[in-house]
Coordinates of C-alpha atoms in Angstrom, one line a residue:
Chain K
M25 CA 112.1 20.3 81.5
T26 CA 115.6 20.9 82.7
I27 CA 117.4 24.1 83.4
Q28 CA 121.2 24.4 83.6
I29 CA 122.6 26.9 86.2
D30 CA 126.2 28.0 86.5
R31 CA 127.1 27.7 90.2
N32 CA 129.8 30.4 89.7
I33 CA 126.9 32.8 89.1
F34 CA 124.2 31.5 91.4
D35 CA 124.9 30.0 94.8
D36 CA 123.0 27.1 96.5
A37 CA 121.0 29.5 98.7
A38 CA 119.6 31.4 95.7
I39 CA 118.7 28.2 94.0
S40 CA 117.2 26.6 97.1
K41 CA 115.1 29.7 97.9
T42 CA 113.8 29.7 94.3
I43 CA 112.9 26.1 94.5
Y44 CA 111.2 26.6 97.9
W45 CA 108.8 29.1 96.5
L46 CA 108.0 27.1 93.4
S47 CA 107.7 23.8 95.2
G48 CA 104.0 24.3 95.7
D49 CA 103.3 23.8 92.0
F50 CA 106.4 21.9 90.8
S51 CA 108.6 19.0 91.8
F52 CA 112.4 19.5 91.4
Q53 CA 115.4 17.2 90.9
R54 CA 118.8 18.7 91.3
R55 CA 122.1 17.3 90.0
L56 CA 125.4 19.0 90.4
E57 CA 128.2 18.2 87.9
G58 CA 131.3 20.3 88.3
E59 CA 130.2 23.9 88.2
I60 CA 126.9 23.3 86.4
E61 CA 123.7 22.3 88.3
S62 CA 121.0 20.7 86.3
I63 CA 117.5 21.2 87.7
T64 CA 114.7 19.1 86.3
I65 CA 111.3 20.6 86.9
T66 CA 108.1 18.6 86.8
P67 CA 104.7 20.3 87.1
K68 CA 102.4 18.9 89.8
P69 CA 98.9 18.0 88.6
G70 CA 96.8 21.1 87.8
S71 CA 99.6 23.3 86.6
E72 CA 98.9 24.9 83.2
M73 CA 102.2 26.8 82.7
S74 CA 104.2 26.3 79.5
D75 CA 107.8 25.3 79.7
L76 CA 108.8 28.9 78.7
D77 CA 106.7 30.4 81.4
I78 CA 108.2 28.0 84.0
E79 CA 111.7 28.9 82.9
L80 CA 111.0 32.6 83.0
A81 CA 109.4 32.3 86.5
F82 CA 112.3 30.3 87.7
L83 CA 115.0 32.7 86.4
D84 CA 113.2 35.8 87.6
K85 CA 112.9 34.4 91.1
L86 CA 116.5 33.2 90.9
N87 CA 117.9 36.6 90.0
D88 CA 115.8 38.3 92.7
N89 CA 116.9 35.7 95.3
K90 CA 120.6 36.3 94.3
L91 CA 120.2 40.0 94.9
R92 CA 118.4 39.4 98.2
G93 CA 121.2 37.1 99.3
I94 CA 123.8 39.6 98.5
I95 CA 122.0 42.3 100.5
A96 CA 121.4 40.0 103.4
N97 CA 125.0 38.9 103.5
E98 CA 126.3 42.5 103.2
T99 CA 124.0 43.9 105.9
K100 CA 123.9 41.0 108.4
D101 CA 126.4 42.7 110.8
I102 CA 124.8 46.1 110.7
R103 CA 121.4 44.4 111.1
T104 CA 122.6 42.7 114.2
I105 CA 124.0 45.9 115.6
L106 CA 120.9 47.9 114.9
Y107 CA 118.7 45.3 116.5
A108 CA 121.0 45.1 119.5
K109 CA 121.0 48.9 119.8
A110 CA 117.2 48.8 119.7
F111 CA 116.5 46.0 122.1
A112 CA 119.5 45.1 124.2
D113 CA 119.8 46.5 127.7
D114 CA 122.0 49.6 127.5
D115 CA 124.0 48.4 130.4
Y116 CA 125.4 45.6 128.4
L117 CA 126.2 47.5 125.2
S118 CA 128.8 50.2 124.8
E119 CA 129.6 52.3 121.8
E120 CA 132.8 50.3 121.4
D121 CA 130.7 47.1 121.1
L122 CA 128.7 48.8 118.3
N123 CA 131.8 50.0 116.5
E124 CA 133.7 46.7 116.6
Chain Z
M6 CA 129.9 55.0 94.1
N7 CA 131.0 54.4 97.6
Y8 CA 128.3 53.7 100.1
H9 CA 127.0 50.9 102.4
L10 CA 123.8 49.0 102.1
L11 CA 121.4 48.8 105.1
P12 CA 119.1 45.9 105.6
F13 CA 116.1 45.8 103.2
T14 CA 114.3 43.4 100.9
F15 CA 112.2 44.0 97.8
T16 CA 109.5 42.8 95.6
R17 CA 108.0 43.6 92.2
I18 CA 104.6 45.3 92.0
S19 CA 103.0 47.1 89.1
N20 CA 106.2 47.2 87.0
H21 CA 108.2 48.7 89.9
E22 CA 110.7 47.5 92.4
V23 CA 109.3 48.1 95.9
L24 CA 112.1 48.2 98.5
V25 CA 111.1 47.8 102.1
N26 CA 113.5 48.1 105.1
E27 CA 113.3 46.8 108.6
L28 CA 111.4 49.9 109.7
G29 CA 108.7 49.4 107.2
D30 CA 109.8 52.4 105.1
M31 CA 109.0 51.8 101.5
I32 CA 110.7 53.1 98.3
I33 CA 109.0 52.7 95.0
S34 CA 111.6 52.6 92.3
P35 CA 112.2 51.6 88.6
F36 CA 113.2 48.1 87.6
G37 CA 116.9 47.5 88.0
T38 CA 117.3 49.8 91.0
V39 CA 118.3 46.9 93.4
Y40 CA 120.8 45.5 90.9
K41 CA 122.4 49.0 90.6
L42 CA 122.6 49.4 94.4
V43 CA 124.1 46.0 94.9
N44 CA 126.7 46.7 92.2
R45 CA 127.2 50.3 93.2
E46 CA 126.1 51.6 89.9
P47 CA 124.7 55.2 89.8
V48 CA 121.0 55.6 90.4
D49 CA 118.8 58.7 89.9
E50 CA 120.1 61.4 92.3
E51 CA 116.7 62.2 93.8
L52 CA 116.0 58.5 94.3
F53 CA 119.4 58.1 96.0
K54 CA 118.6 60.9 98.4
S55 CA 115.4 59.2 99.3
L56 CA 117.3 55.9 99.8
A57 CA 119.8 57.6 102.1
A58 CA 117.2 59.6 104.0
N59 CA 115.1 56.5 104.6
F60 CA 117.8 54.2 105.8
F61 CA 118.4 52.0 102.7
V62 CA 121.9 53.2 102.2
S63 CA 124.5 54.9 104.3
D64 CA 127.7 56.8 103.7
T65 CA 129.2 55.1 106.8
A66 CA 129.3 51.5 107.9
I67 CA 127.2 52.4 110.9
P68 CA 124.7 55.1 110.0
V69 CA 125.3 58.5 111.7
L70 CA 121.6 58.4 112.8
S71 CA 121.8 54.8 114.1
D72 CA 120.3 56.0 117.4
I73 CA 117.2 57.2 115.4
Y74 CA 117.1 53.9 113.5
A75 CA 117.2 52.0 116.8
L76 CA 114.5 54.1 118.3
R77 CA 112.3 53.6 115.3
L78 CA 112.9 49.9 115.3
R79 CA 111.9 49.7 118.9
E80 CA 108.8 51.7 118.2
K81 CA 107.7 49.2 115.6
K82 CA 107.9 46.5 118.2
R83 CA 106.4 48.6 121.0
F84 CA 103.7 46.0 121.7
L85 CA 106.4 43.8 123.1
D86 CA 107.3 46.3 125.9
Q87 CA 103.8 46.3 127.3
F88 CA 103.1 42.6 126.8
T89 CA 99.6 41.2 126.9
A90 CA 96.9 43.9 126.6
L91 CA 94.0 42.0 125.2
H92 CA 92.4 39.5 127.6
I93 CA 89.5 37.5 126.2
F94 CA 87.1 35.9 128.6
V95 CA 85.0 33.2 127.1
L96 CA 82.0 33.3 129.4
T97 CA 80.0 30.5 127.8
L98 CA 79.5 28.4 124.6
R99 CA 75.7 28.9 124.9
C100 CA 74.3 30.8 122.0
N101 CA 70.9 31.9 120.7
Q102 CA 71.9 31.9 117.0
N103 CA 73.0 29.1 114.7
C104 CA 75.6 30.6 112.4
V105 CA 76.6 28.4 109.4
Y106 CA 80.3 29.4 109.8
C107 CA 80.5 29.4 113.6
Q108 CA 84.2 29.5 114.5
A109 CA 83.6 29.1 118.2
S110 CA 81.8 25.8 118.4
S111 CA 78.8 27.3 120.1
C112 CA 75.9 25.2 121.3
N113 CA 72.3 26.0 122.0
E114 CA 71.0 27.9 125.0
D115 CA 70.0 24.8 126.9
C116 CA 73.5 23.4 127.0
T117 CA 74.9 22.8 130.4
S118 CA 78.6 22.7 131.7
V119 CA 79.7 25.2 129.1
T120 CA 79.7 28.3 131.2
M121 CA 82.5 29.8 133.2
T122 CA 82.3 29.5 137.0
M123 CA 82.6 32.4 139.3
H124 CA 85.8 30.9 140.7
T125 CA 87.3 30.7 137.2
M126 CA 86.3 34.3 136.5
K127 CA 88.0 35.4 139.8
K128 CA 91.2 33.6 139.0
A129 CA 91.2 34.8 135.4
V130 CA 90.8 38.5 136.4
E131 CA 93.6 38.1 138.9
L132 CA 95.8 36.7 136.2
M133 CA 94.9 39.5 133.8
F134 CA 96.3 42.0 136.4
K135 CA 99.6 40.1 136.4
S136 CA 100.3 41.4 132.9
P137 CA 102.7 44.3 133.0
S138 CA 100.7 46.2 130.4
P139 CA 99.4 49.6 131.7
Y140 CA 96.5 49.2 129.2
L141 CA 94.1 46.3 129.6
T142 CA 91.2 45.3 127.4
M143 CA 88.8 42.9 129.0
E144 CA 86.8 41.3 126.1
F145 CA 83.8 39.1 126.8
Q146 CA 83.1 36.4 124.2
G147 CA 81.1 33.3 123.7
G148 CA 79.0 31.6 122.5
E149 CA 76.8 34.6 123.4
P150 CA 78.2 36.3 126.5
S151 CA 75.1 38.4 127.1
L152 CA 73.4 35.2 128.2
E153 CA 75.5 35.3 131.3
P154 CA 74.9 38.8 132.8
K155 CA 75.7 37.9 136.4
L156 CA 79.1 36.5 135.4
L157 CA 79.7 39.6 133.2
R158 CA 78.9 41.9 136.1
Y159 CA 81.0 39.9 138.5
G160 CA 84.0 40.0 136.2
I161 CA 83.8 43.7 135.6
E162 CA 83.2 44.6 139.3
L163 CA 86.1 42.5 140.4
A164 CA 88.4 44.2 137.8
E165 CA 87.2 47.6 139.0
E166 CA 87.9 46.6 142.6
I167 CA 91.4 45.3 141.9
N168 CA 92.1 48.3 139.7
K169 CA 91.6 50.7 142.6
A170 CA 95.1 49.6 143.7
E171 CA 96.6 48.8 140.2
Q172 CA 95.5 52.0 138.5
K173 CA 95.5 50.5 135.0
N174 CA 93.6 51.9 132.0
I175 CA 90.9 49.3 131.4
N176 CA 88.5 49.0 128.5
Y177 CA 85.6 46.6 128.4
V178 CA 84.2 45.1 125.3
L179 CA 81.2 42.8 125.0
C180 CA 81.2 40.7 121.8
T181 CA 77.5 40.1 121.4
N182 CA 75.1 39.4 118.5
C183 CA 72.8 42.1 119.9
V184 CA 69.8 39.7 119.5
D185 CA 68.6 39.9 123.0
L186 CA 70.2 42.8 124.9
T187 CA 68.3 42.7 128.2
D188 CA 67.9 45.7 130.6
E189 CA 70.3 43.9 132.9
V190 CA 73.0 43.7 130.3
M191 CA 72.5 47.3 129.2
D192 CA 72.7 48.5 132.8
I193 CA 76.1 46.9 133.1
C194 CA 77.3 48.3 129.8
K195 CA 76.1 51.8 130.7
Q196 CA 77.5 51.7 134.2
Y197 CA 81.0 50.5 133.1
K198 CA 81.2 52.1 129.6
V199 CA 81.3 48.7 128.0
M200 CA 81.7 48.9 124.2
I201 CA 79.5 46.6 122.1
S202 CA 81.3 44.7 119.4
S203 CA 78.7 42.9 117.3
S204 CA 78.4 41.0 114.1
L205 CA 76.5 41.9 110.9
D206 CA 77.2 40.1 107.7
G207 CA 75.4 42.4 105.4
P208 CA 71.8 42.8 104.0
A209 CA 69.0 40.8 105.6
Y210 CA 69.0 38.0 103.1
L211 CA 72.7 37.4 103.6
H212 CA 72.8 37.9 107.3
N213 CA 69.8 35.6 108.0
T214 CA 71.1 32.9 105.7
N215 CA 74.4 32.9 107.5
R216 CA 72.7 32.8 110.9
G217 CA 70.3 30.0 110.1
K218 CA 67.5 32.2 111.4
K219 CA 64.7 34.0 109.6
D220 CA 64.5 37.1 111.8
S221 CA 68.1 37.5 113.0
Y222 CA 68.8 40.6 110.9
E223 CA 65.7 42.5 112.3
K224 CA 66.7 41.6 115.9
V225 CA 70.3 42.6 115.4
V226 CA 69.5 45.9 113.8
A227 CA 67.0 46.6 116.6
G228 CA 69.7 45.7 119.1
F229 CA 72.1 48.2 117.5
E230 CA 69.6 50.9 117.8
R231 CA 68.8 50.1 121.4
A232 CA 72.5 49.9 122.3
R233 CA 73.3 53.1 120.5
S234 CA 70.4 55.0 122.2
I235 CA 71.5 53.9 125.7
L236 CA 75.3 53.8 125.3
G237 CA 76.0 56.3 122.5
H238 CA 76.4 55.8 118.8
D239 CA 80.2 55.3 118.8
Q240 CA 80.0 52.7 121.6
V241 CA 78.6 50.1 119.1
S242 CA 80.8 48.6 116.4
A243 CA 80.2 45.6 114.1
L244 CA 82.3 43.0 112.4
M245 CA 81.4 41.0 109.3
T246 CA 82.5 37.6 108.4
T247 CA 82.7 36.7 104.7
S248 CA 80.9 33.5 104.3
E249 CA 81.0 31.8 100.9
L250 CA 77.6 33.3 100.1
A251 CA 78.9 36.8 101.0
L252 CA 81.7 36.6 98.4
D253 CA 79.1 37.6 95.7
Y254 CA 78.0 40.7 97.5
P255 CA 80.9 43.1 98.3
I256 CA 79.1 46.3 97.3
E257 CA 75.8 45.3 99.0
I258 CA 77.7 44.6 102.3
V259 CA 79.5 47.9 102.3
D260 CA 76.3 49.7 101.5
E261 CA 74.5 48.0 104.3
Y262 CA 77.1 49.1 106.8
R263 CA 76.8 52.7 105.5
R264 CA 73.0 52.5 105.7
L265 CA 73.2 51.5 109.3
G266 CA 75.3 54.5 110.2
F267 CA 78.7 52.8 110.5
R268 CA 81.7 54.8 109.3
S269 CA 83.9 51.8 108.7
I270 CA 83.9 48.1 107.9
F271 CA 86.4 45.3 108.6
L272 CA 86.4 43.0 105.6
R273 CA 87.2 39.8 107.4
A274 CA 87.8 36.4 105.8
L275 CA 86.6 33.1 107.4
N276 CA 89.1 31.4 109.6
P277 CA 89.5 27.7 109.3
Y278 CA 88.4 26.9 112.8
G279 CA 85.3 25.4 114.4
L280 CA 82.4 24.7 112.2
A281 CA 84.0 26.8 109.5
T282 CA 86.4 23.9 108.8
T283 CA 83.6 22.2 106.9
N284 CA 83.9 24.6 104.0
P285 CA 84.9 22.3 101.1
D286 CA 87.6 24.2 99.2
W287 CA 89.7 26.7 101.1
T288 CA 92.0 27.5 98.1
D289 CA 89.0 28.5 96.0
Y290 CA 87.6 30.4 98.9
T291 CA 90.8 32.3 99.5
D292 CA 91.1 33.3 95.8
R293 CA 87.5 34.4 95.7
F294 CA 88.0 36.4 99.0
I295 CA 90.9 38.3 97.5
E296 CA 88.8 39.4 94.6
F297 CA 85.9 40.2 96.9
Y298 CA 88.3 42.3 99.0
K299 CA 89.6 44.2 96.0
T300 CA 86.1 44.9 94.7
A301 CA 84.9 46.2 98.1
L302 CA 88.1 48.2 98.7
N303 CA 87.8 49.9 95.3
Y304 CA 84.2 50.7 96.0
I305 CA 85.1 52.2 99.4
I306 CA 87.8 54.3 97.8
D307 CA 85.3 55.5 95.2
L308 CA 82.9 56.5 98.0
N309 CA 85.6 58.5 99.7
I310 CA 86.5 60.2 96.4
Q311 CA 82.9 61.2 96.1
G312 CA 83.0 62.8 99.5
T313 CA 81.8 60.0 101.8
F314 CA 84.2 59.3 104.6
F315 CA 84.3 55.5 105.1
I316 CA 87.2 53.3 106.3
E317 CA 88.2 49.7 105.4
E318 CA 89.8 48.7 108.7
Y319 CA 92.1 45.9 107.5
A320 CA 93.6 48.3 104.9
A321 CA 93.9 51.0 107.6
I322 CA 95.9 48.6 109.8
I323 CA 98.3 47.7 107.0
L324 CA 98.6 51.4 106.0
K325 CA 99.5 52.3 109.5
K326 CA 102.4 49.9 109.4
M327 CA 103.3 51.1 105.9
I328 CA 103.2 54.9 106.2
T329 CA 103.6 55.7 109.9
P330 CA 106.4 55.0 112.3
Y331 CA 104.0 53.3 114.7
T332 CA 102.9 49.7 115.4
T333 CA 99.3 48.5 115.6
G334 CA 97.5 46.6 118.3
F335 CA 96.2 44.2 115.7
V336 CA 97.3 40.7 116.8
D337 CA 97.0 38.9 113.5
L338 CA 99.7 41.0 111.8
Q339 CA 102.4 41.1 114.4
S340 CA 105.9 39.6 114.6
P341 CA 106.6 38.3 117.1
A342 CA 103.1 36.9 116.8
G343 CA 100.1 38.4 118.8
I344 CA 99.6 35.1 120.7
I345 CA 100.6 35.6 124.4
N346 CA 102.5 38.8 123.5
S347 CA 99.3 40.7 122.9
V348 CA 96.4 38.3 123.7
L349 CA 95.5 35.7 126.3
V350 CA 92.2 33.7 126.4
Y351 CA 90.5 32.5 129.6
N352 CA 88.2 29.8 128.5
Y353 CA 84.9 28.9 130.1
D354 CA 86.4 25.6 131.4
G355 CA 89.2 27.4 133.3
Y356 CA 92.0 26.7 130.8
V357 CA 94.1 29.5 129.4
Y358 CA 94.9 29.6 125.7
A359 CA 97.3 31.6 123.5
S360 CA 94.6 33.1 121.3
D361 CA 91.0 33.0 120.4
E362 CA 91.8 30.6 117.6
S363 CA 93.8 28.4 120.0
R364 CA 90.7 27.8 122.2
M365 CA 88.7 27.0 119.1
L366 CA 91.1 24.2 118.2
A367 CA 90.7 22.9 121.7
E368 CA 87.0 22.3 121.0
F369 CA 88.3 19.8 118.4
N370 CA 90.5 18.1 121.0
D371 CA 93.7 19.9 119.9
Y372 CA 95.4 21.3 123.0
T373 CA 98.6 22.5 121.4
F374 CA 98.1 26.1 122.5
R375 CA 96.7 25.4 125.9
L376 CA 99.0 27.3 128.2
G377 CA 97.8 26.2 131.5
H378 CA 94.9 26.6 134.0
V379 CA 93.7 29.7 135.8
D380 CA 94.6 28.1 139.1
E381 CA 98.3 27.9 138.1
P382 CA 100.8 30.8 138.7
Y383 CA 101.0 33.4 136.0
E384 CA 104.6 32.6 135.2
N385 CA 103.8 29.0 134.6
I386 CA 101.2 30.0 132.0
V387 CA 103.0 32.7 130.0
Y388 CA 106.5 31.2 130.3
G389 CA 105.5 27.6 130.3
K390 CA 106.3 24.7 128.0
A391 CA 103.5 25.4 125.5
A392 CA 104.4 29.1 125.3
K393 CA 108.1 28.4 124.8
N394 CA 107.3 26.0 122.1
A395 CA 105.1 28.5 120.2
A396 CA 107.8 31.1 120.7
K397 CA 110.2 29.1 118.4
Y398 CA 107.9 29.8 115.5
W399 CA 106.5 33.3 116.1
S400 CA 108.9 35.7 114.4
N401 CA 108.6 36.1 110.7
E402 CA 112.1 37.6 110.6
A403 CA 113.3 34.0 111.1
L404 CA 110.9 31.9 109.1
A405 CA 111.7 30.4 105.6
G406 CA 109.7 32.2 103.0
C407 CA 109.1 35.2 105.3
T408 CA 112.6 36.3 105.9
D409 CA 113.2 37.5 102.3
C410 CA 109.6 38.5 101.6
G411 CA 109.3 42.0 100.3
V412 CA 106.2 42.8 102.4
R413 CA 107.4 40.9 105.6
T414 CA 107.3 44.0 107.8
Y415 CA 103.7 44.6 107.0
C416 CA 102.7 41.1 107.7
G417 CA 102.9 38.8 110.8
A418 CA 103.6 35.3 112.0
D419 CA 100.8 32.9 112.9
P420 CA 102.0 29.5 114.3
V421 CA 98.4 28.8 115.4
R422 CA 97.1 29.1 111.8
N423 CA 100.1 27.1 110.5
H424 CA 99.4 24.4 112.9
S425 CA 95.7 24.2 112.2
T426 CA 96.0 24.3 108.4
Q427 CA 99.3 22.5 107.8
N428 CA 99.8 20.5 111.0
D429 CA 103.1 22.3 111.4
L430 CA 103.8 25.3 113.6
Y431 CA 106.6 26.5 111.4
G432 CA 104.4 26.4 108.3
Y433 CA 105.1 26.0 104.6
R434 CA 104.7 29.4 102.9
P435 CA 104.3 28.2 99.3
A436 CA 101.1 26.4 100.2
S437 CA 99.9 28.7 103.0
L438 CA 96.5 30.3 102.2
L439 CA 97.1 32.9 104.9
C440 CA 100.3 33.9 103.2
R441 CA 98.6 34.0 99.9
K442 CA 95.8 36.2 101.2
N443 CA 97.9 38.6 103.2
K444 CA 100.5 39.0 100.4
A445 CA 97.8 39.6 97.8
I446 CA 96.1 42.2 99.9
I447 CA 99.2 44.0 101.0
E448 CA 100.6 44.0 97.4
Y449 CA 97.3 45.3 96.1
I450 CA 97.3 48.2 98.5
I451 CA 100.9 49.0 97.3
S452 CA 99.8 48.7 93.7
L453 CA 97.1 51.3 94.4
I454 CA 99.7 53.6 95.9
I455 CA 101.8 53.2 92.8
E456 CA 99.1 53.5 90.2
R457 CA 96.7 56.0 91.8
Y458 CA 99.0 57.9 94.2
D459 CA 97.3 61.3 94.0
E460 CA 93.8 59.8 94.3
V461 CA 94.3 57.3 97.1
M462 CA 97.0 58.7 99.4
P463 CA 94.9 61.6 100.8
I464 CA 92.2 59.0 101.5
F465 CA 94.5 56.5 103.1
K466 CA 96.1 59.2 105.2
S467 CA 92.7 60.4 106.4
W468 CA 91.9 56.8 107.6
L469 CA 94.9 57.0 110.0
L470 CA 94.0 60.3 111.8

């Protein structure tokens, strides 16, 4: 089966992470034409999922990965700051560093 | 709404979105909550207050309580400050049992050249004291370490002597099958308050089948009684290993532990090391173990509801990470991984390994996690090439499949297992049976909290006191 994904809505990272998690059970072929990515999904031997179930599983994970990606991007700086504050030697870290 | 997100990830369990932040704080919320937060749409007021109070959102770019956040983050990684606390001494591979799932490649009692020399013991104890940790656990393993009482005494007495100057807090643990606890061994245990950690797989028919002996159960139980009478009831603990046969007996195994006076059980899956690698289908085993675990855990919860205090230790470790600000000393669920950071193994042959599992691989000629030799300087061992290589793969914060996982903070990284099962230290999570098992168990515990909160939470909290 083939799923069409609009790359204006879902970026490469969200798609790649979704494929990563499903790659234990399925093989994937990706083809990007303009803004639309076509993803052909082939079940590996032993898979008993219907096409509809595969599509739902893919889209559910895709949506979640998109949200996770937004959160990760939006919080990467504060994450670095909080880890630095927790683990860096105080002598090397001033309040100004943290507020930059 | 105008607010800033703080780092968190999420998963879906029991028709809820479960949000977990870097501190392990967990918020259970209705579907659609994350979407609303990302898009700054209004969420329920009480829910928003919880999100703000638990460091999921902040009014300011840097949270006003960022110092508190940093302190809590540091506390969650406290085990790194103290470095290696658990030091395992493999005294010998000689053993007086014949377990079907033996993970330690033991051999029979007549074997030669598989016992630690006094010189190796001396060097190993000296290395142990190089660890900066103020707490040291000296754990004696085998084979069957009680077959080497003179070596056991020498190791402990040397540690006691060195500790007169070092002043560390030392615990001693003897991992023994309790089959033949001689007076000599019991004298050592009593004199130095050595805790007994033993193995019992369940009722007699199960235990004896696993041990390849007809009378192992009777001897082990007699050994428990003898050790308890000499050392005290709480000085004796037992571990079970879930063989394929055991998978059919979750209730019977729990009942056997209760019958023998234990107040807890650690439901432990087989590891794919040593002779245990001969099991035919690990995927099937893992799926069956998960069901076994759920059945046993539910039974234990029911026992507690009926007034019998009884702990499932694996769940208690996960719950401690989930509902307290503290870390645990359990090396299998740590990130950075427990290898080297929390445990070192001094093998009978003088080589030092990153973990118990690492030395088991070495018995099959895989020396990936051999860190060095006891005759080498400490720094060469813990900061050497093998250690540095393992360090590249030991943080689940930076591993594909783990980084975004909703239950990452409750889990750990295990490059040794990745290597042994997938021939790749980095590991491939979609096919990892360790990931499958850990995720299933952690998510099941969360599902119990969601679906049976009032029933299970008082019990879970009582397990952490």
